[in-house]
Short mmCIF file of C-alpha atoms in Angstrom, two decimals:
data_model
loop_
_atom_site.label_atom_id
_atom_site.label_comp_id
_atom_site.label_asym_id
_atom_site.label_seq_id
_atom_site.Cartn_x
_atom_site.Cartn_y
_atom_site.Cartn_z
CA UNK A 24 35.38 60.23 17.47
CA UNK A 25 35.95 62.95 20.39
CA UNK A 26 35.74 66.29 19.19
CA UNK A 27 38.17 68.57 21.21
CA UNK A 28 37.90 72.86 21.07
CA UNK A 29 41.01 74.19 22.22
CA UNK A 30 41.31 77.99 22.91
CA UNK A 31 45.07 80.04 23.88
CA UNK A 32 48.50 81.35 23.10
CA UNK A 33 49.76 79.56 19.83
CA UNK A 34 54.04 80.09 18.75
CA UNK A 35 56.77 78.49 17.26
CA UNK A 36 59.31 76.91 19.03
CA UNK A 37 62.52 77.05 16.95
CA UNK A 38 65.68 75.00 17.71
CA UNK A 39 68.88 76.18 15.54
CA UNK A 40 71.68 73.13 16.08
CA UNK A 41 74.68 73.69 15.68
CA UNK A 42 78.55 72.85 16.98
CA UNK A 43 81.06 75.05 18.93
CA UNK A 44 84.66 74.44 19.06
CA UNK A 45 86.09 78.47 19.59
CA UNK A 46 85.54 81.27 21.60
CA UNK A 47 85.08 84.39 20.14
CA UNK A 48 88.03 87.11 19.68
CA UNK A 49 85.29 90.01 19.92
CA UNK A 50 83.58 89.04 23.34
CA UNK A 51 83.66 85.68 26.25
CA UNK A 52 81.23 83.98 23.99
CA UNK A 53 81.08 80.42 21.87
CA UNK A 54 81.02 80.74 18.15
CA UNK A 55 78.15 78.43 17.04
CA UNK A 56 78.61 77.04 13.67
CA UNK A 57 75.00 76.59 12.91
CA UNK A 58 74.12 72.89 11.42
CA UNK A 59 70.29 73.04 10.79
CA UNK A 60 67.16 74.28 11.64
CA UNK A 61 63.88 73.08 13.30
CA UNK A 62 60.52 74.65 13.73
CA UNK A 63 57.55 73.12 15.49
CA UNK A 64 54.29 74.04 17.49
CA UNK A 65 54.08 75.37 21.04
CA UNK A 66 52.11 76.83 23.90
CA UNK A 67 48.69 75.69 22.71
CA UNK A 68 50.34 73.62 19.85
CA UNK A 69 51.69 71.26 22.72
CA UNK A 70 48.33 70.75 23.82
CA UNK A 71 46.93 69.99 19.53
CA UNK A 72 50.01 67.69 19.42
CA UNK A 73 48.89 65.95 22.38
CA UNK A 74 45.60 65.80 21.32
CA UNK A 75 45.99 64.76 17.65
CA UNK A 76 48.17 61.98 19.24
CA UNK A 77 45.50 60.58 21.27
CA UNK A 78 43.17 59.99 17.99
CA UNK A 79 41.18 63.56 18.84
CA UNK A 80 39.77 65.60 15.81
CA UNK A 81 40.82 69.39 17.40
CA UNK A 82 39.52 72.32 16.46
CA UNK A 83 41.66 75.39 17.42
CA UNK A 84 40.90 79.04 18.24
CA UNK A 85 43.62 82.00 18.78
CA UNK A 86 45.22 85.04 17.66
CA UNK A 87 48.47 85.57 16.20
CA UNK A 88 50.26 88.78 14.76
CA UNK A 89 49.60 89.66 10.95
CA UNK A 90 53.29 88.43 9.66
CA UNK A 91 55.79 85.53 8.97
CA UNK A 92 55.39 84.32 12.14
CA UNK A 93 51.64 84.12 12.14
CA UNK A 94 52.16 82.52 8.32
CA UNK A 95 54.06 79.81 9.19
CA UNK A 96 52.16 78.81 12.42
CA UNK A 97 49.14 78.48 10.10
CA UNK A 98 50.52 76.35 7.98
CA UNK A 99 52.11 73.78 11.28
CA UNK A 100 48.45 74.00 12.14
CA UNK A 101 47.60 72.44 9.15
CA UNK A 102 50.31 69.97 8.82
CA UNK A 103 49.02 68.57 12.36
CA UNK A 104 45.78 67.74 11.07
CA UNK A 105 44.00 70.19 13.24
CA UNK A 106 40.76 72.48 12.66
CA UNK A 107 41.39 76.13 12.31
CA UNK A 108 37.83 77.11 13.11
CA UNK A 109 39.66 80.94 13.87
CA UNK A 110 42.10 82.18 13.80
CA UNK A 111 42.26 86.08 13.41
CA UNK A 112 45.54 88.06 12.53
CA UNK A 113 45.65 91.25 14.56
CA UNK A 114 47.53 94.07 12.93
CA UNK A 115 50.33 95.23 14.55
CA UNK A 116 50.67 91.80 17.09
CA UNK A 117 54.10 89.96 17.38
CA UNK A 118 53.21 86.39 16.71
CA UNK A 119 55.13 84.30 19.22
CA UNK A 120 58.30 82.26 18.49
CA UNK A 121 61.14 80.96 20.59
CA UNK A 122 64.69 80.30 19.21
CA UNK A 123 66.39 78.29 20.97
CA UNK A 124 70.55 77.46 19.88
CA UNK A 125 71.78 74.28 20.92
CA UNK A 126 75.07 73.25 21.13
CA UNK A 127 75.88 69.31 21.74
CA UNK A 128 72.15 69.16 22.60
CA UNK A 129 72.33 71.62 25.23
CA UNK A 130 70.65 75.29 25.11
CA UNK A 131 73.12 77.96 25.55
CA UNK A 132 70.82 81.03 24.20
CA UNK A 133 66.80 81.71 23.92
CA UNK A 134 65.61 84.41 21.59
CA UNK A 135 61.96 85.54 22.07
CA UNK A 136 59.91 87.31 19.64
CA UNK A 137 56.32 88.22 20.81
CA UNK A 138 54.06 90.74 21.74
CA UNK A 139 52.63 90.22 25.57
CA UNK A 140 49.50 92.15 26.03
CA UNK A 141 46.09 91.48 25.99
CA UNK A 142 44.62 91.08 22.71
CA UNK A 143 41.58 93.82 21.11
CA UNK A 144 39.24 91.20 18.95
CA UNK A 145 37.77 89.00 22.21
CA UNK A 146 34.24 90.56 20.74
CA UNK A 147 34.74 88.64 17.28
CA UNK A 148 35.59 85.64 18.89
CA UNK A 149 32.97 85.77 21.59
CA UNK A 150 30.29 86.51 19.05
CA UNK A 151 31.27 83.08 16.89
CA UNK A 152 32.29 81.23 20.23
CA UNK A 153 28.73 79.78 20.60
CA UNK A 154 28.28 77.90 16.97
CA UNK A 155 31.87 77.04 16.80
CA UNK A 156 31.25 75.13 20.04
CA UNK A 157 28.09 73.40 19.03
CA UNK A 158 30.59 70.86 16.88
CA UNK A 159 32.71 69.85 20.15
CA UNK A 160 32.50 67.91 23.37
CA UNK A 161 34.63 70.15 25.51
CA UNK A 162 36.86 73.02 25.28
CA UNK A 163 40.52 73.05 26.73
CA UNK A 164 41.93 76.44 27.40
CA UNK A 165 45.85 77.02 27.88
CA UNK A 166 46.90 79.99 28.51
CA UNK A 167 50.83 80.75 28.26
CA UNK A 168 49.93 84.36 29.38
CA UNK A 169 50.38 86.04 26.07
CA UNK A 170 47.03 87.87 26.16
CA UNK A 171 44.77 85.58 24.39
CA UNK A 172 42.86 84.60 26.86
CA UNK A 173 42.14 87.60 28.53
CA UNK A 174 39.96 88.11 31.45
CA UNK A 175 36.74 89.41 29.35
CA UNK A 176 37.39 86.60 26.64
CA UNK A 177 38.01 83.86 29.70
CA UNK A 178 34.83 84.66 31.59
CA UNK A 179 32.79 84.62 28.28
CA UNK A 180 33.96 81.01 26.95
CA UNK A 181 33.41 79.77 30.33
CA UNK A 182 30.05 81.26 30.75
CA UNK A 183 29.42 79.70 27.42
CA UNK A 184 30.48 76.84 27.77
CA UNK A 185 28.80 76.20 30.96
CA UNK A 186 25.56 77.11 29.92
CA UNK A 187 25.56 74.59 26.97
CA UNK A 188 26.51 71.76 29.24
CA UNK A 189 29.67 70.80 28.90
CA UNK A 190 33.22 70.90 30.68
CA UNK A 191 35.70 73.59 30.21
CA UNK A 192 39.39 72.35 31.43
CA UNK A 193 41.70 75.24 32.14
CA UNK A 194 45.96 75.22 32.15
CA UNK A 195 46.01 78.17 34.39
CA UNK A 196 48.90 81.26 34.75
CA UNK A 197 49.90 83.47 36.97
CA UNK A 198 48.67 84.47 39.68
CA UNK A 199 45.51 85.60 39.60
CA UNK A 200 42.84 83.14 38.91
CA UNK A 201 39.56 85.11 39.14
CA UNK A 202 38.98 85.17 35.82
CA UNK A 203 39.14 81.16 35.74
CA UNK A 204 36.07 81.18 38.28
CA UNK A 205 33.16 78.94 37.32
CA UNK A 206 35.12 76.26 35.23
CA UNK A 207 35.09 72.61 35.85
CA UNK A 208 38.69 72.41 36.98
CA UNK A 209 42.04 73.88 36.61
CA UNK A 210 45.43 72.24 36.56
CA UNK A 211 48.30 73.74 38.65
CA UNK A 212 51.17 72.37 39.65
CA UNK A 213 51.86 72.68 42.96
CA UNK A 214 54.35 75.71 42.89
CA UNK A 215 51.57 77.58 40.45
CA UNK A 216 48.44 76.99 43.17
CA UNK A 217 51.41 78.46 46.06
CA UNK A 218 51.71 81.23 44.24
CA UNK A 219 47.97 81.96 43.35
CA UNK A 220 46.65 80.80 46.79
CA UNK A 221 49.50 82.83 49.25
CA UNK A 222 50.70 80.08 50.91
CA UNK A 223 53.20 77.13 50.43
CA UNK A 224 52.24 73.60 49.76
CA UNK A 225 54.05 71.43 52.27
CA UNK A 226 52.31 68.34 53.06
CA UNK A 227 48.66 66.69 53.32
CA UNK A 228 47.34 69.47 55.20
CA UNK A 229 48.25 72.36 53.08
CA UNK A 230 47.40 70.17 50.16
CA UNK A 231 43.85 69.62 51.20
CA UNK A 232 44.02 73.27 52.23
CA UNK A 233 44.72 74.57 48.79
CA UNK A 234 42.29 72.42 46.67
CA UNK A 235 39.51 73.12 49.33
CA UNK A 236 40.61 76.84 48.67
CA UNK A 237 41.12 76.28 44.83
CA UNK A 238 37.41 74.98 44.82
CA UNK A 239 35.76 77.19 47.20
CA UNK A 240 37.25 80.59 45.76
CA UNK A 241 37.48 79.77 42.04
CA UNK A 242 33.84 77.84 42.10
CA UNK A 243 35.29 75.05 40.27
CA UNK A 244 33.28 71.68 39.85
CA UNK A 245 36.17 70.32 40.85
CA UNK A 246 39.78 70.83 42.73
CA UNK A 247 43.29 69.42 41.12
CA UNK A 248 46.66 70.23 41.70
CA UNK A 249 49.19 68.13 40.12
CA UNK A 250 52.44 67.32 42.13
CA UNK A 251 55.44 66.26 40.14
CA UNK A 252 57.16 63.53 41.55
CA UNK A 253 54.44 62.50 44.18
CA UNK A 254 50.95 62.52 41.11
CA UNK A 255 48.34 64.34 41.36
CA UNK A 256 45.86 65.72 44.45
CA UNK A 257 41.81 65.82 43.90
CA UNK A 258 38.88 67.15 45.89
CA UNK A 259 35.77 65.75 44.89
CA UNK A 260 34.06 64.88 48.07
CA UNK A 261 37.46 64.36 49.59
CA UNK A 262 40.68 64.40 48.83
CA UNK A 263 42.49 61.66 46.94
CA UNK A 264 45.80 61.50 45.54
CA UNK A 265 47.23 59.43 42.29
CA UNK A 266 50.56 58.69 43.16
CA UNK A 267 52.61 59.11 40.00
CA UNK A 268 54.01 56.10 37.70
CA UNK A 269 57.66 55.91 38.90
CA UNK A 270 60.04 56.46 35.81
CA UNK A 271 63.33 57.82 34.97
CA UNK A 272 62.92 61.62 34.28
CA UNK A 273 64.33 63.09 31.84
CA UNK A 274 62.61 66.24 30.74
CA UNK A 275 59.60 67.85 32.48
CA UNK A 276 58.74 69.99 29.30
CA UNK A 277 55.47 69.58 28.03
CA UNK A 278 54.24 67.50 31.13
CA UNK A 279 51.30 70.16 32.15
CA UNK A 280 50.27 70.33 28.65
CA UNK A 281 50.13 66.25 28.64
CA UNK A 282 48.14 66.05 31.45
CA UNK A 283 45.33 68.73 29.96
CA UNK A 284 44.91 67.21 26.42
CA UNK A 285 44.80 63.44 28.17
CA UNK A 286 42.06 64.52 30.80
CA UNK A 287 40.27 66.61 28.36
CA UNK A 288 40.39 63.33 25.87
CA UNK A 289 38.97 60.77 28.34
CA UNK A 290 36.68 63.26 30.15
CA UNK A 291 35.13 63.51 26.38
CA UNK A 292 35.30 60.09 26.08
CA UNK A 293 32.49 60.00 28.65
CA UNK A 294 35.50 58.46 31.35
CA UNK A 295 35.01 58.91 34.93
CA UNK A 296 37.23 61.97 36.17
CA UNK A 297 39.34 59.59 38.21
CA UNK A 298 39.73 57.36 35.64
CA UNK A 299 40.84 59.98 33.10
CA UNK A 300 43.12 61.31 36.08
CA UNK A 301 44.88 58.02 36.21
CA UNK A 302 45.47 58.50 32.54
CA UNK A 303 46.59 61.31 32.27
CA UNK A 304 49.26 60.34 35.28
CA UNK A 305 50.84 57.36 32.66
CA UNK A 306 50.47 59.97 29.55
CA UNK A 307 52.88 61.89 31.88
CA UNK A 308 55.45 59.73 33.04
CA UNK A 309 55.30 59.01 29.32
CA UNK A 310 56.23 62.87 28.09
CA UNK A 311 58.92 62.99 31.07
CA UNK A 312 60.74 60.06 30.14
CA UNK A 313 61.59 61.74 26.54
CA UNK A 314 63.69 65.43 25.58
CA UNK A 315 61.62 68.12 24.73
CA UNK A 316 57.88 68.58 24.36
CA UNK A 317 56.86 65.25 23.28
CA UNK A 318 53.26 63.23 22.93
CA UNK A 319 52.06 60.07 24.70
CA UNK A 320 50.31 57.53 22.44
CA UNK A 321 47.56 55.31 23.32
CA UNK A 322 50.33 52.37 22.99
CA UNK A 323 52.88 53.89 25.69
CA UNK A 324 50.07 54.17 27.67
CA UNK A 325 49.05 51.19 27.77
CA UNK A 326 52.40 49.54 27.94
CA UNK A 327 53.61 51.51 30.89
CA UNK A 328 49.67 50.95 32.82
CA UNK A 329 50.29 46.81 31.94
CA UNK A 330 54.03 47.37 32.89
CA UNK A 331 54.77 44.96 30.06
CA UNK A 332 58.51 45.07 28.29
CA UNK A 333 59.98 43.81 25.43
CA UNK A 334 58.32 41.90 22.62
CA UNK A 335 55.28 41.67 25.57
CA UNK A 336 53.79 45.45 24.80
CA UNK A 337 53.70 44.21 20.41
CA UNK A 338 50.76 41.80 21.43
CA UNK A 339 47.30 43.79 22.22
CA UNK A 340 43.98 43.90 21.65
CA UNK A 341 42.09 45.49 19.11
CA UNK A 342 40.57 48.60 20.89
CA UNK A 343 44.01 49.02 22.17
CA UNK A 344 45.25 48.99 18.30
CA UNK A 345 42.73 51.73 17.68
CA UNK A 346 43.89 53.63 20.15
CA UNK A 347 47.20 53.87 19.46
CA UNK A 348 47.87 57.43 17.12
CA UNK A 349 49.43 57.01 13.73
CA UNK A 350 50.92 60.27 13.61
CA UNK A 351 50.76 60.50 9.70
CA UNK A 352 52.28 57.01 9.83
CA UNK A 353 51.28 54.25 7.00
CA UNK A 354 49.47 50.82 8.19
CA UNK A 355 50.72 47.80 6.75
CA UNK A 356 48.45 44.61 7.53
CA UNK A 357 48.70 41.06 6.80
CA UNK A 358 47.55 38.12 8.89
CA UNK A 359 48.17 34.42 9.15
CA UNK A 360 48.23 31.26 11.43
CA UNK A 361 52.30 31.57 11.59
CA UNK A 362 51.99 27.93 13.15
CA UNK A 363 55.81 27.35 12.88
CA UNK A 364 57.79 30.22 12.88
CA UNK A 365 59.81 29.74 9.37
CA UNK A 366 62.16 31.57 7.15
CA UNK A 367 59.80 32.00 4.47
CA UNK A 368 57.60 33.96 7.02
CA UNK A 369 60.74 35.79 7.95
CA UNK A 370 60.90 37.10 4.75
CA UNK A 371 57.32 38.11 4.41
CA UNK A 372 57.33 39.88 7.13
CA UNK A 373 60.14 41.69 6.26
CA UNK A 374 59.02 42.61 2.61
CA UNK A 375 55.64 43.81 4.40
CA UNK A 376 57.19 46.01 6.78
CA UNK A 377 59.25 47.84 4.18
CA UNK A 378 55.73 48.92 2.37
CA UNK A 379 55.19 51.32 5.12
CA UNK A 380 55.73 52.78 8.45
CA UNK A 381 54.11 50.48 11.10
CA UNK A 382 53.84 46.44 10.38
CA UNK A 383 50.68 45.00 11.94
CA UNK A 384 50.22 41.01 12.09
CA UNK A 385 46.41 39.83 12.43
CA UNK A 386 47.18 36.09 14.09
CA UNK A 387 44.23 33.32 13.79
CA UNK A 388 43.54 32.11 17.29
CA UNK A 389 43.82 27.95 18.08
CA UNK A 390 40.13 27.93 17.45
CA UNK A 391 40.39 29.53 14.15
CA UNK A 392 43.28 27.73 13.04
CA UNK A 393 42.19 24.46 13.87
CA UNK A 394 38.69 25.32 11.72
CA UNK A 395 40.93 26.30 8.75
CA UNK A 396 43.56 23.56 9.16
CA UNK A 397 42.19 20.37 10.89
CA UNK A 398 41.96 18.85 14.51
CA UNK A 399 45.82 18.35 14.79
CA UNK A 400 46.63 21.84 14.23
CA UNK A 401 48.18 24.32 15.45
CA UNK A 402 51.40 22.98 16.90
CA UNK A 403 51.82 25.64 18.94
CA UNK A 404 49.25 27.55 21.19
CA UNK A 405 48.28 31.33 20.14
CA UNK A 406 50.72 33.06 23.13
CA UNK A 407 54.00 30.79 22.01
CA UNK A 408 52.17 31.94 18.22
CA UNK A 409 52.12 35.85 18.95
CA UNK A 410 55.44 36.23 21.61
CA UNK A 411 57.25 34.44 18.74
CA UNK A 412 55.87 37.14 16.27
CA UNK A 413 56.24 39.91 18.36
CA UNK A 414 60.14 39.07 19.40
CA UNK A 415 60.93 40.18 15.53
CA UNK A 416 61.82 43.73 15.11
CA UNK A 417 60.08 44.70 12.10
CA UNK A 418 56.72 43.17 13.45
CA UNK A 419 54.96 46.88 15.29
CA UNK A 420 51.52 45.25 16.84
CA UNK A 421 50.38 41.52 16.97
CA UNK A 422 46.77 41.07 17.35
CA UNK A 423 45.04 37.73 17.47
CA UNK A 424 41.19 37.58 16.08
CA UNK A 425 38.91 34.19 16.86
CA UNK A 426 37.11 34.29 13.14
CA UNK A 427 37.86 32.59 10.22
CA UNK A 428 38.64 35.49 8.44
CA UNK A 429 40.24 39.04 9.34
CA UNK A 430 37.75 40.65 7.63
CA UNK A 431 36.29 42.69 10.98
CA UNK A 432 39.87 43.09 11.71
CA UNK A 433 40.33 44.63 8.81
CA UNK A 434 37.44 46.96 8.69
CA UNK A 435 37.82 48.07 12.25
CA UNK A 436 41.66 48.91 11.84
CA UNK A 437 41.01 50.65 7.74
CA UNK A 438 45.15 49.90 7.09
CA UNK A 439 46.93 52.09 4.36
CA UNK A 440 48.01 48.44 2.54
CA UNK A 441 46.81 44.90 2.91
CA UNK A 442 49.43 42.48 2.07
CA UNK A 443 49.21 38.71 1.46
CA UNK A 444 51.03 35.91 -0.85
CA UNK A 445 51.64 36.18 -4.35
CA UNK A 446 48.97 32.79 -4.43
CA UNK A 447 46.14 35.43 -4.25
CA UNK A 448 46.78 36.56 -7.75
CA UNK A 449 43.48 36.99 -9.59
CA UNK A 450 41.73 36.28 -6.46
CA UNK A 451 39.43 38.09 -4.12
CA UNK A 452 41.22 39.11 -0.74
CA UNK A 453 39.17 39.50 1.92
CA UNK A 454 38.90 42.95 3.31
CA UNK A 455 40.12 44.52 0.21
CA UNK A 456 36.88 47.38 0.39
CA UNK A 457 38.32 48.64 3.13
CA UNK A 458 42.06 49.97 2.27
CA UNK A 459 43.69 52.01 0.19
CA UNK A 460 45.93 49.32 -1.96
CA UNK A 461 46.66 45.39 -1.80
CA UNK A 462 50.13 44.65 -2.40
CA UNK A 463 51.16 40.58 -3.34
CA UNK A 464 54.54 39.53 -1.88
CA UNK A 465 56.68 35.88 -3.16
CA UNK A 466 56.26 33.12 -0.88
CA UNK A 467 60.04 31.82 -0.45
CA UNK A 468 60.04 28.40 -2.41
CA UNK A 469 59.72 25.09 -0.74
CA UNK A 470 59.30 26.83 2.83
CA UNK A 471 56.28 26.15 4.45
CA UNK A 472 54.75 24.96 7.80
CA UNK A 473 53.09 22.38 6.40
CA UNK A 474 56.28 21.06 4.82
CA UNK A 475 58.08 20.95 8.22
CA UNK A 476 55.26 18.92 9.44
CA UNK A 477 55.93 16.50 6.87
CA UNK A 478 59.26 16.65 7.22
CA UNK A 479 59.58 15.74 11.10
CA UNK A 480 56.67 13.10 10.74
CA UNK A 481 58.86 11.48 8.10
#
């Protein structure tokens, strides 16, 4: 499991939805009729999200003001899953929240709430920084310019962090970067490292220019600036760009924050850092191809790095199954050889899926069939098997195991509920030890694949 510290500006980003069909008599302005309400993390919270997403335990480190506000960012904190290891209320600080009314899904108004200035208990967090990072792999600071992470407390965690051997990733602002200097690497976009560095970014040269500059003046182990469109730039030895994964764009929001929690995720992971940059460029195209700040799971990942489509991205392996966030979601599992694709497996399948939230199908392979059903068996190979399973829309993930049993399945994946016939009654099902409830389903009398055999031979 990668253990992830994250350290910035937490707030609320609040939507109110509603419809407009008057102007006002009063003023020039629409009269919203206000519909509902939505309230979710962001600033650093993009980053947890992200994060939590990936399969990351996060533990999370800020300051928010001593009200509602601060209350109810606590408690979205919680609801994510992640780690408050502290979190300190400062008396008489604003905590951050956006409100945002939409009308017909576009923003006409913004509301801010917030105090900006630099925050007056670094010391407290300082003096707990060093055992609070002892539990984690790598710390991710994202700073929204709020005054969390102000100079003194920046230099410190760095410092820190540094001297204990590991990476500190930084999600820089504004544009002074001194007090960034001595981290592993930053990540600007290319308008942010213009701004900081004095000079436009207008082709190869300026961008070798700039990360040379980024690196040399910032003493960063290494030099990154991301650029939209056209990927991301690196200076290692020399430069190397990572030309971006070409996809309809839709929103940019939440993009930056993306591209920190997926780098700090692989980097942890022990990946290679251009390895974990190409990563980080699918989690990307992933987050721009949705509205609003959105995560990337493991499984758009990996669909849009095999560029598979359709049924085609349902069939993976196992480590790619484990990789792909549940997001709160409940596992469903049942497995089978499926041999001839058959109503009563239709409606197995689809009285398994409604048990919970995602549907995975464990599929014996030829070999594994033919052990547990004879040398003339299976009619059909294990790809014609799995695309077949994988075309219905209430089947989430196919994955085909050799053994005779899905029992290491099983105990790898830990599903909420195991499923299988209503013939196990009384019986032992194998990899019960591992999940939280077995459920029996009806077989659909009379259909069966080994009755269609019979039935075409006759």
């Amino acid at each position: 499991m990668v253990n992830v510290l994250v350290v910035g500006d937490l707030m609320i980003d609040h939507y109110v939805w509603g419809s407009c069909d008057r102007i006002s008599p009063e003023a020039p302005v629409q009269v919203v009729n206000i519909k509902n309400e939505t309230k979710r993390l962001g600033g650093l919270g993009n980053v947890i999200s992200n994060l939590k997403t990936l399969g990351s335990e996060v533990g999370v480190i800020s300051v928010v003001g001593d009200d509602d506000v601060g209350d109810e960012i606590l408690e979205l904190l919680k609801d994510r899953g992640a780690k408050t290891e502290l979190i300190i209320k400062e008396k008489g600080r604003k905590s951050s929240q956006k409100s945002r009314i939409m009308v017909a899904h576009q923003q006409v108004l913004r509301l801010d709430t917030e105090s900006v200035c630099e925050i007056s208990v670094s010391d407290d967090i300082i003096s707990k920084f060093e055992n609070i990072l002892s539990r984690y792999d790598i710390v991710l600071l994202s700073d929204y310019g709020k005054g969390v992470l102000s100079p003194y407390l920046t230099k410190e965690i760095i410092r820190i962090t540094k001297k204990s051997g590991k990476m500190v990733l930084i999600d820089p602002k504004g544009k002074d970067y001194s007090k960034y200097s001595g981290a592993t690497l930053l990540t600007p976009n290319k308008k942010e490292a213009s701004e900081a560095l004095g000079f436009a970014i207008n082709d190869e040269d300026d961008l070798k220019s700039a990360l040379k500059m980024l690196k040399d003046k910032f003493k960063l182990d290494y030099s990154l600036i991301t650029l939209s469109e056209d990927g991301i730039g690196l200076l290692d030895q020399e430069v190397k760009k990572f030309p971006a994964i070409a996809k309809e764009v839709f929103d940019v929001t939440g993009a930056g924050d993306s591209v920190l929690a997926t780098l700090g995720y692989c980097l942890a992971s022990k990946m290679s850092l251009e390895e974990s940059i190409e990563i980080a460029n699918l989690a990307a195209a992933v987050v721009i191809g949705k509205v609003g700040s959105a995560d990337a799971s493991w499984g758009e990942i990996e669909n849009l790095k095999s560029k598979k489509s359709g049924f085609e991205r349902k069939i993976i392996s196992l480590s790619e199954l484990l990789r792909v966030g549940r997001s709160g979601k409940t596992m469903v599992f049942t497995n089978g050889c499926f041999d001839i694709l058959h109503f009563g497996h239709i409606s197995y399948l689809q009285s398994a899926k409604k048990l919970g939230d995602m549907l995975v199908v464990g599929l014996n392979s030829d070999r594994s069939v033919k052990e547990l059903k004879g040398e003339d068996r299976p009619v059909n190979a294990q790809s014609d098997r799995a695309s077949m399973l994988a075309a219905l829309e209430f089947v989430d993930f196919v994955v085909i195991f050799d053994e005779d049993t899905p029992l290491n399945l099983i105990k790898a994946l830990k599903p909420d509920i195991l499923v299988k016939g209503a013939d196990y009654a009384g019986k032992k099902v194998v990899g019960s030890e591992f999940v939280r409830e077995v459920k029996l389903i009806n077989f659909v009398d009379g259909k069966s694949t080994t009755n269609i055999i019979n039935k075409i031979k006759g």
